[in-house]
mmCIF file of C-alpha atoms in Angstrom:
data_model
loop_
_atom_site.group_PDB
_atom_site.id
_atom_site.type_symbol
_atom_site.label_atom_id
_atom_site.label_comp_id
_atom_site.label_asym_id
_atom_site.label_seq_id
_atom_site.Cartn_x
_atom_site.Cartn_y
_atom_site.Cartn_z
ATOM 1 C CA ARG B 1 78.119 132.045 66.300
ATOM 2 C CA GLN B 2 74.943 131.123 68.340
ATOM 3 C CA LEU B 3 74.504 127.729 66.724
ATOM 4 C CA ARG B 4 78.113 127.022 67.655
ATOM 5 C CA GLU B 5 77.862 127.830 71.182
ATOM 6 C CA ALA B 6 74.225 125.976 71.572
ATOM 7 C CA GLN B 7 76.047 122.909 70.030
ATOM 8 C CA ALA B 8 79.285 122.566 72.440
ATOM 9 C CA PHE B 9 77.005 123.305 75.307
ATOM 10 C CA LEU B 10 75.058 120.243 74.629
ATOM 11 C CA ILE B 11 78.146 118.324 73.840
ATOM 12 C CA GLN B 12 79.564 119.077 77.003
ATOM 13 C CA SER B 13 76.104 118.518 79.199
ATOM 14 C CA GLU B 14 75.623 115.402 77.249
ATOM 15 C CA LYS B 15 79.637 114.546 78.039
ATOM 16 C CA MET B 16 78.894 115.125 81.855
ATOM 17 C CA ALA B 17 75.707 112.705 81.994
ATOM 18 C CA SER B 18 77.606 110.229 80.370
ATOM 19 C CA ILE B 19 80.143 110.674 82.541
ATOM 20 C CA GLY B 20 77.570 110.491 85.307
ATOM 21 C CA GLN B 21 75.799 107.346 83.981
ATOM 22 C CA LEU B 22 79.876 105.762 83.922
ATOM 23 C CA ALA B 23 80.458 106.414 87.773
ATOM 24 C CA ALA B 24 77.265 104.839 88.677
ATOM 25 C CA GLY B 25 77.954 101.867 86.498
ATOM 26 C CA ILE B 26 81.520 101.268 87.909
ATOM 27 C CA ALA B 27 80.345 101.898 91.364
ATOM 28 C CA HIS B 28 77.446 99.440 90.999
ATOM 29 C CA GLU B 29 80.554 96.739 89.122
ATOM 30 C CA ILE B 30 82.239 97.450 92.106
ATOM 31 C CA ASN B 31 80.076 97.271 94.959
ATOM 32 C CA ASN B 32 78.812 93.635 93.842
ATOM 33 C CA PRO B 33 82.585 91.892 94.130
ATOM 34 C CA MET B 34 83.146 94.049 97.505
ATOM 35 C CA ALA B 35 80.347 92.435 99.223
ATOM 36 C CA TYR B 36 81.975 88.922 98.758
ATOM 37 C CA VAL B 37 85.477 90.797 99.780
ATOM 38 C CA VAL B 38 83.812 92.563 102.963
ATOM 39 C CA GLY B 39 81.802 89.334 103.751
ATOM 40 C CA ASN B 40 84.696 86.715 103.879
ATOM 41 C CA SER B 41 86.756 89.189 105.508
ATOM 42 C CA HIS B 42 84.282 89.045 108.497
ATOM 43 C CA MET B 43 84.486 85.509 108.360
ATOM 44 C CA LEU B 44 88.197 85.322 107.941
ATOM 45 C CA ARG B 45 88.732 87.573 110.971
ATOM 46 C CA ASP B 46 86.545 85.017 113.213
ATOM 47 C CA TYR B 47 88.699 82.072 112.061
ATOM 48 C CA VAL B 48 91.716 83.324 112.999
ATOM 49 C CA ALA B 49 90.582 84.537 116.473
ATOM 50 C CA ASN B 50 89.807 80.302 116.684
ATOM 51 C CA LEU B 51 92.949 79.553 115.453
ATOM 52 C CA THR B 52 94.544 81.992 117.394
ATOM 53 C CA GLU B 53 92.667 80.445 120.669
ATOM 54 C CA MET B 54 93.513 76.973 119.708
ATOM 55 C CA LEU B 55 97.279 77.600 119.493
ATOM 56 C CA LYS B 56 97.057 78.956 123.130
ATOM 57 C CA ALA B 57 95.791 76.045 123.887
ATOM 58 C CA TYR B 58 97.892 73.633 122.382
ATOM 59 C CA ASP B 59 100.680 75.951 123.615
ATOM 60 C CA GLN B 60 99.464 75.838 127.349
ATOM 61 C CA HIS B 61 99.555 71.520 126.903
ATOM 62 C CA PHE B 62 102.603 71.698 125.236
ATOM 63 C CA LYS B 63 104.160 73.525 128.377
ATOM 64 C CA GLU B 64 102.214 71.049 130.874
ATOM 65 C CA LEU B 65 103.879 67.951 128.771
ATOM 66 C CA ALA B 66 107.167 69.746 128.661
ATOM 67 C CA ALA B 67 107.336 69.915 132.412
ATOM 68 C CA THR B 68 106.417 66.220 133.373
ATOM 69 C CA GLY B 69 110.305 65.460 132.846
ATOM 70 C CA ALA B 70 109.385 62.341 130.582
ATOM 71 C CA PRO B 71 112.047 61.982 127.840
ATOM 72 C CA GLN B 72 109.444 61.234 125.048
ATOM 73 C CA CYS B 73 107.224 64.076 126.159
ATOM 74 C CA GLN B 74 110.405 66.904 126.342
ATOM 75 C CA GLU B 75 111.385 64.921 122.612
ATOM 76 C CA HIS B 76 108.148 65.810 121.174
ATOM 77 C CA ALA B 77 107.962 69.213 123.138
ATOM 78 C CA SER B 78 111.842 69.668 121.917
ATOM 79 C CA ARG B 79 110.431 68.946 118.094
ATOM 80 C CA ILE B 80 106.977 70.959 118.155
ATOM 81 C CA GLN B 81 109.640 73.910 119.508
ATOM 82 C CA GLU B 82 111.561 73.905 116.578
ATOM 83 C CA ALA B 83 108.633 74.009 114.132
ATOM 84 C CA ARG B 84 107.188 76.728 115.564
ATOM 85 C CA ASP B 85 110.297 78.919 116.057
ATOM 86 C CA SER B 86 111.137 77.869 112.166
ATOM 87 C CA LEU B 87 107.304 79.124 111.154
ATOM 88 C CA ASP B 88 107.899 81.988 113.199
ATOM 89 C CA ILE B 89 104.352 81.494 114.867
ATOM 90 C CA ASP B 90 104.776 83.866 117.538
ATOM 91 C CA HIS B 91 105.267 86.605 115.038
ATOM 92 C CA ILE B 92 102.325 85.412 112.852
ATOM 93 C CA CYS B 93 100.190 85.728 115.963
ATOM 94 C CA VAL B 94 100.730 89.249 116.462
ATOM 95 C CA ASP B 95 101.225 90.543 112.936
ATOM 96 C CA ILE B 96 97.787 88.537 111.388
ATOM 97 C CA GLN B 97 95.272 90.972 113.458
ATOM 98 C CA GLY B 98 97.577 94.253 112.330
ATOM 99 C CA LEU B 99 97.232 92.620 108.596
ATOM 100 C CA LEU B 100 93.427 91.783 109.090
ATOM 101 C CA ASP B 101 93.213 95.731 110.216
ATOM 102 C CA ASP B 102 94.910 97.387 107.421
ATOM 103 C CA SER B 103 92.871 94.814 104.766
ATOM 104 C CA GLN B 104 89.420 96.209 106.344
ATOM 105 C CA GLU B 105 90.696 100.067 106.469
ATOM 106 C CA GLY B 106 91.454 99.492 102.648
ATOM 107 C CA MET B 107 87.871 97.820 102.067
ATOM 108 C CA ASP B 108 86.586 100.480 104.073
ATOM 109 C CA ARG B 109 88.029 102.927 101.734
ATOM 110 C CA VAL B 110 87.058 101.028 98.687
ATOM 111 C CA LEU B 111 83.592 101.545 99.592
ATOM 112 C CA HIS B 112 83.830 104.932 100.726
ATOM 113 C CA ILE B 113 84.648 105.819 97.021
ATOM 114 C CA VAL B 114 81.965 103.696 95.488
ATOM 115 C CA ARG B 115 79.159 105.146 97.993
ATOM 116 C CA ASN B 116 81.046 109.049 97.032
ATOM 117 C CA LEU B 117 80.646 107.729 92.997
ATOM 118 C CA ARG B 118 77.136 106.686 93.734
ATOM 119 C CA SER B 119 75.919 109.808 95.646
ATOM 120 C CA PHE B 120 77.841 112.315 93.173
ATOM 121 C CA SER B 121 76.624 110.837 89.729
ATOM 122 C CA ARG B 122 73.046 110.409 91.660
ATOM 123 C CA ILE B 123 71.676 108.655 88.153
ATOM 124 C CA ASP B 124 68.559 107.834 89.827
ATOM 125 C CA GLN B 125 67.479 111.564 89.768
ATOM 126 C CA ALA B 126 69.026 112.295 86.326
ATOM 127 C CA GLU B 127 65.773 113.308 85.233
ATOM 128 C CA HIS B 128 63.746 114.951 87.921
ATOM 129 C CA MET B 129 63.923 116.778 90.990
ATOM 130 C CA ALA B 130 64.083 115.269 94.312
ATOM 131 C CA MET B 131 64.670 115.983 98.008
ATOM 132 C CA SER B 132 68.005 116.411 98.670
ATOM 133 C CA SER B 133 70.932 117.165 100.825
ATOM 134 C CA LEU B 134 73.170 119.864 99.867
ATOM 135 C CA ASN B 135 75.931 119.006 102.911
ATOM 136 C CA GLU B 136 75.694 115.156 101.604
ATOM 137 C CA GLY B 137 76.327 116.082 98.036
ATOM 138 C CA ILE B 138 79.254 118.435 99.176
ATOM 139 C CA GLN B 139 80.953 115.410 101.325
ATOM 140 C CA SER B 140 80.380 113.242 98.168
ATOM 141 C CA THR B 141 81.777 115.594 95.638
ATOM 142 C CA LEU B 142 84.983 116.237 98.291
ATOM 143 C CA GLY B 143 85.429 112.316 97.824
ATOM 144 C CA ILE B 144 85.453 112.538 94.246
ATOM 145 C CA ALA B 145 87.555 115.433 94.258
ATOM 146 C CA HIS B 146 90.155 114.200 96.581
ATOM 147 C CA ASN B 147 92.855 113.617 93.850
ATOM 148 C CA GLU B 148 92.673 117.111 92.500
ATOM 149 C CA LEU B 149 92.727 118.968 95.803
ATOM 150 C CA ALA B 150 95.604 116.497 97.285
ATOM 151 C CA HIS B 151 99.076 118.282 97.831
ATOM 152 C CA ARG B 152 97.254 121.620 96.176
ATOM 153 C CA ALA B 153 94.767 122.822 98.937
ATOM 154 C CA GLN B 154 93.395 121.778 102.530
ATOM 155 C CA VAL B 155 90.079 121.752 102.633
ATOM 156 C CA THR B 156 87.818 123.206 105.449
ATOM 157 C CA THR B 157 84.307 122.674 105.492
ATOM 158 C CA GLU B 158 81.928 124.397 107.832
ATOM 159 C CA LEU B 159 78.395 123.314 107.152
ATOM 160 C CA GLY B 160 74.962 124.393 108.555
ATOM 161 C CA ASP B 161 72.058 123.336 109.483
ATOM 162 C CA ILE B 162 70.021 123.642 106.571
ATOM 163 C CA PRO B 163 67.182 121.855 105.318
ATOM 164 C CA ASP B 164 67.001 119.242 102.359
ATOM 165 C CA ILE B 165 66.304 120.912 98.864
ATOM 166 C CA PRO B 166 63.990 119.902 95.824
ATOM 167 C CA CYS B 167 66.971 119.827 93.080
ATOM 168 C CA ASN B 168 68.739 117.482 90.520
ATOM 169 C CA ALA B 169 71.372 116.344 93.165
ATOM 170 C CA GLY B 170 73.714 115.010 90.772
ATOM 171 C CA GLU B 171 73.624 118.242 88.598
ATOM 172 C CA ILE B 172 74.417 120.363 92.020
ATOM 173 C CA ASN B 173 77.677 117.882 92.541
ATOM 174 C CA GLN B 174 78.664 119.222 89.087
ATOM 175 C CA VAL B 175 78.452 122.631 89.851
ATOM 176 C CA ILE B 176 80.270 121.844 93.198
ATOM 177 C CA LEU B 177 82.836 119.483 91.482
ATOM 178 C CA ASN B 178 83.615 122.614 88.708
ATOM 179 C CA ILE B 179 84.203 125.106 91.250
ATOM 180 C CA LEU B 180 86.346 123.102 93.622
ATOM 181 C CA VAL B 181 88.729 122.127 90.435
ATOM 182 C CA ASN B 182 88.978 125.524 89.385
ATOM 183 C CA ALA B 183 89.963 126.560 92.813
ATOM 184 C CA ALA B 184 92.721 124.185 92.740
ATOM 185 C CA GLN B 185 93.972 124.367 89.596
ATOM 186 C CA ALA B 186 94.093 128.012 90.492
ATOM 187 C CA ILE B 187 96.175 127.460 93.742
ATOM 188 C CA ALA B 188 98.702 125.087 91.431
ATOM 189 C CA GLU B 189 99.519 127.934 89.146
ATOM 190 C CA GLN B 190 100.989 130.277 91.960
ATOM 191 C CA ASP B 191 104.589 129.968 93.060
ATOM 192 C CA ARG B 192 103.766 129.184 96.526
ATOM 193 C CA GLU B 193 105.224 126.633 99.068
ATOM 194 C CA ASP B 194 102.741 126.331 101.426
ATOM 195 C CA MET B 195 99.347 124.511 100.323
ATOM 196 C CA GLY B 196 96.357 126.132 99.481
ATOM 197 C CA HIS B 197 93.249 126.991 101.153
ATOM 198 C CA ILE B 198 89.783 126.111 100.614
ATOM 199 C CA VAL B 199 86.469 127.347 102.740
ATOM 200 C CA ILE B 200 83.106 125.717 101.931
ATOM 201 C CA ARG B 201 80.308 127.274 104.179
ATOM 202 C CA THR B 202 76.715 126.560 104.017
ATOM 203 C CA PHE B 203 74.232 128.259 105.724
ATOM 204 C CA GLN B 204 70.155 129.583 105.223
ATOM 205 C CA ASP B 205 69.146 132.402 104.183
ATOM 206 C CA GLY B 206 65.204 133.414 104.424
ATOM 207 C CA ASP B 207 63.739 130.912 101.785
ATOM 208 C CA HIS B 208 67.023 130.053 100.099
ATOM 209 C CA VAL B 209 70.025 127.680 101.242
ATOM 210 C CA VAL B 210 73.391 129.177 100.098
ATOM 211 C CA CYS B 211 76.816 127.599 99.679
ATOM 212 C CA THR B 212 80.127 129.728 99.417
ATOM 213 C CA ILE B 213 83.442 128.379 98.488
ATOM 214 C CA ALA B 214 86.529 130.739 99.244
ATOM 215 C CA ASP B 215 89.981 129.694 98.032
ATOM 216 C CA ASP B 216 93.074 131.972 98.742
ATOM 217 C CA GLY B 217 94.425 131.458 94.936
ATOM 218 C CA PRO B 218 95.584 134.273 93.026
ATOM 219 C CA GLY B 219 91.847 135.796 92.372
ATOM 220 C CA ILE B 220 90.625 136.890 89.143
ATOM 221 C CA PRO B 221 91.241 139.975 87.445
ATOM 222 C CA GLN B 222 88.373 142.470 87.370
ATOM 223 C CA GLU B 223 88.260 142.983 83.686
ATOM 224 C CA ASN B 224 87.197 138.967 83.780
ATOM 225 C CA LEU B 225 84.770 138.981 86.049
ATOM 226 C CA THR B 226 81.536 139.776 84.214
ATOM 227 C CA LYS B 227 82.885 137.407 81.548
ATOM 228 C CA ILE B 228 83.420 134.388 83.933
ATOM 229 C CA PHE B 229 80.184 132.832 83.318
ATOM 230 C CA ASP B 230 80.142 133.229 79.331
ATOM 231 C CA PRO B 231 80.752 130.208 77.251
ATOM 232 C CA PHE B 232 84.121 129.118 76.140
ATOM 233 C CA PHE B 233 85.514 131.937 78.344
ATOM 234 C CA THR B 234 89.053 130.599 79.751
ATOM 235 C CA THR B 235 92.335 131.802 80.683
ATOM 236 C CA LYS B 236 93.850 128.228 80.687
ATOM 237 C CA PRO B 237 96.103 127.298 77.534
ATOM 238 C CA VAL B 238 94.652 126.185 74.378
ATOM 239 C CA GLY B 239 93.596 122.145 75.148
ATOM 240 C CA GLN B 240 93.560 122.861 78.791
ATOM 241 C CA GLY B 241 90.305 124.009 79.261
ATOM 242 C CA THR B 242 86.804 124.438 77.340
ATOM 243 C CA GLY B 243 85.705 127.395 78.991
ATOM 244 C CA LEU B 244 81.979 125.863 79.441
ATOM 245 C CA GLY B 245 82.320 124.498 82.864
ATOM 246 C CA LEU B 246 81.234 127.833 84.834
ATOM 247 C CA HIS B 247 78.667 128.407 81.818
ATOM 248 C CA ILE B 248 77.070 125.096 82.277
ATOM 249 C CA SER B 249 77.500 125.740 86.515
ATOM 250 C CA TYR B 250 75.635 128.922 85.795
ATOM 251 C CA ASP B 251 72.765 127.194 83.600
ATOM 252 C CA ILE B 252 72.225 124.386 86.430
ATOM 253 C CA ILE B 253 71.985 126.866 89.321
ATOM 254 C CA VAL B 254 69.945 129.835 87.454
ATOM 255 C CA ARG B 255 68.135 128.333 84.800
ATOM 256 C CA GLN B 256 67.401 125.106 85.894
ATOM 257 C CA HIS B 257 66.775 125.640 89.662
ATOM 258 C CA GLY B 258 66.290 129.016 89.268
ATOM 259 C CA GLY B 259 68.859 130.119 92.001
ATOM 260 C CA ARG B 260 71.571 132.874 92.141
ATOM 261 C CA LEU B 261 75.389 132.239 91.319
ATOM 262 C CA SER B 262 78.200 135.043 92.227
ATOM 263 C CA VAL B 263 81.632 135.303 92.424
ATOM 264 C CA GLU B 264 83.505 137.718 94.336
ATOM 265 C CA SER B 265 87.303 138.355 93.787
ATOM 266 C CA GLU B 266 90.451 140.387 94.415
ATOM 267 C CA LEU B 267 93.235 140.289 92.706
ATOM 268 C CA GLY B 268 96.158 138.370 94.582
ATOM 269 C CA LYS B 269 92.954 137.513 97.250
ATOM 270 C CA GLY B 270 91.768 134.765 95.902
ATOM 271 C CA ALA B 271 87.948 134.099 94.922
ATOM 272 C CA THR B 272 84.469 133.443 96.816
ATOM 273 C CA PHE B 273 81.563 131.412 94.420
ATOM 274 C CA THR B 274 78.550 131.917 95.976
ATOM 275 C CA PHE B 275 75.232 130.252 94.409
ATOM 276 C CA ALA B 276 71.932 129.892 96.339
ATOM 277 C CA LEU B 277 69.074 127.668 95.986
ATOM 278 C CA PRO B 278 65.524 128.154 96.903
ATOM 279 C CA ILE B 279 63.937 125.735 99.607
ATOM 280 C CA HIS B 280 60.768 125.377 97.976
ATOM 281 C CA GLY B 281 61.912 124.977 94.575
ATOM 282 C CA LYS B 282 62.058 126.584 91.155
ATOM 283 C CA PRO B 283 60.265 129.877 91.218
ATOM 284 C CA SER B 284 57.547 130.431 88.582
ATOM 285 C CA THR B 285 58.011 131.334 85.342
ATOM 286 C CA ASP B 286 57.779 134.929 85.698
ATOM 287 C CA ALA B 287 60.342 134.634 88.409
ATOM 288 C CA GLU B 288 62.467 132.605 86.183
ATOM 289 C CA GLN B 289 62.370 135.195 83.653
ATOM 290 C CA GLY B 290 63.358 137.767 86.313
ATOM 291 C CA GLN B 291 66.417 136.102 86.694
ATOM 292 C CA GLU B 292 67.711 136.093 83.384
ATOM 293 C CA HIS B 293 68.561 139.913 83.851
ATOM 294 C CA GLU B 294 70.184 139.355 87.076
ATOM 295 C CA ARG B 295 73.068 137.639 85.067
ATOM 296 C CA GLU B 296 75.037 140.758 84.319
ATOM 297 C CA ASP B 297 74.998 141.756 87.996
ATOM 298 C CA CYS B 298 76.235 138.198 89.300
ATOM 299 C CA ALA B 299 79.907 139.341 89.289
ATOM 300 C CA VAL B 300 81.094 141.464 92.108
ATOM 301 C CA CYS B 301 84.095 143.062 92.340
#
């Protein structure tokens, strides 16, 4: 059984690493052509502004020619006006700026997604710890989880003034994503008409930075609290969950970073996951060994 758990854990960990590499690659591939699109968009905006000014100048001279009363000038002015009306130039001049603004908004959205992908995967830190901002990791992960959270829960963030910490940012982001997805899915299982609510807070507590993720979902039965971080434990139907997400999260926070991960819940009143990471990095080996004995106490009813 232990061998089977270890094999499944390694497979799932490799999947997460592969997804991170894939996300970083996709972000890079999207970012390159987007640089051309954004650059060209700025040039187009300048060109449109110049053409609009030229049209205004033409319009002014056209009115002056028409006002001369000369038959030939009036004939040309009439033809120009007919062409202007048939091509709907006045509407184009008004509408084109809005089209450019909409295009810019779309490009900004794509670039925002790319930044979130790159920040979330943090492939540059895949093999080592580096000073990272937990608050920035939360923001980028929320961008990645947008589709999962949309129409299910409103998210409120109360991010405190906390220091950067030495950590593997990609792995910490994966923990945040696991907890958010679990919260969104739990809320979705409820028979409710209103949106759910998820509150994310960060603050400093002594020599740790702390993150709490609270939802107003159905809560966790008391008998499941002590098993929730066990490998393969899941209440989802077969095929809809591996039961490894929170187990891997526990491994990342406690074993790999020397932190703490716990859950508080009351049936019908939602759940709150809390993890704390040491500001000065993973504790020494002796302290790390002490963390192993905390697991049985990590679930608080």
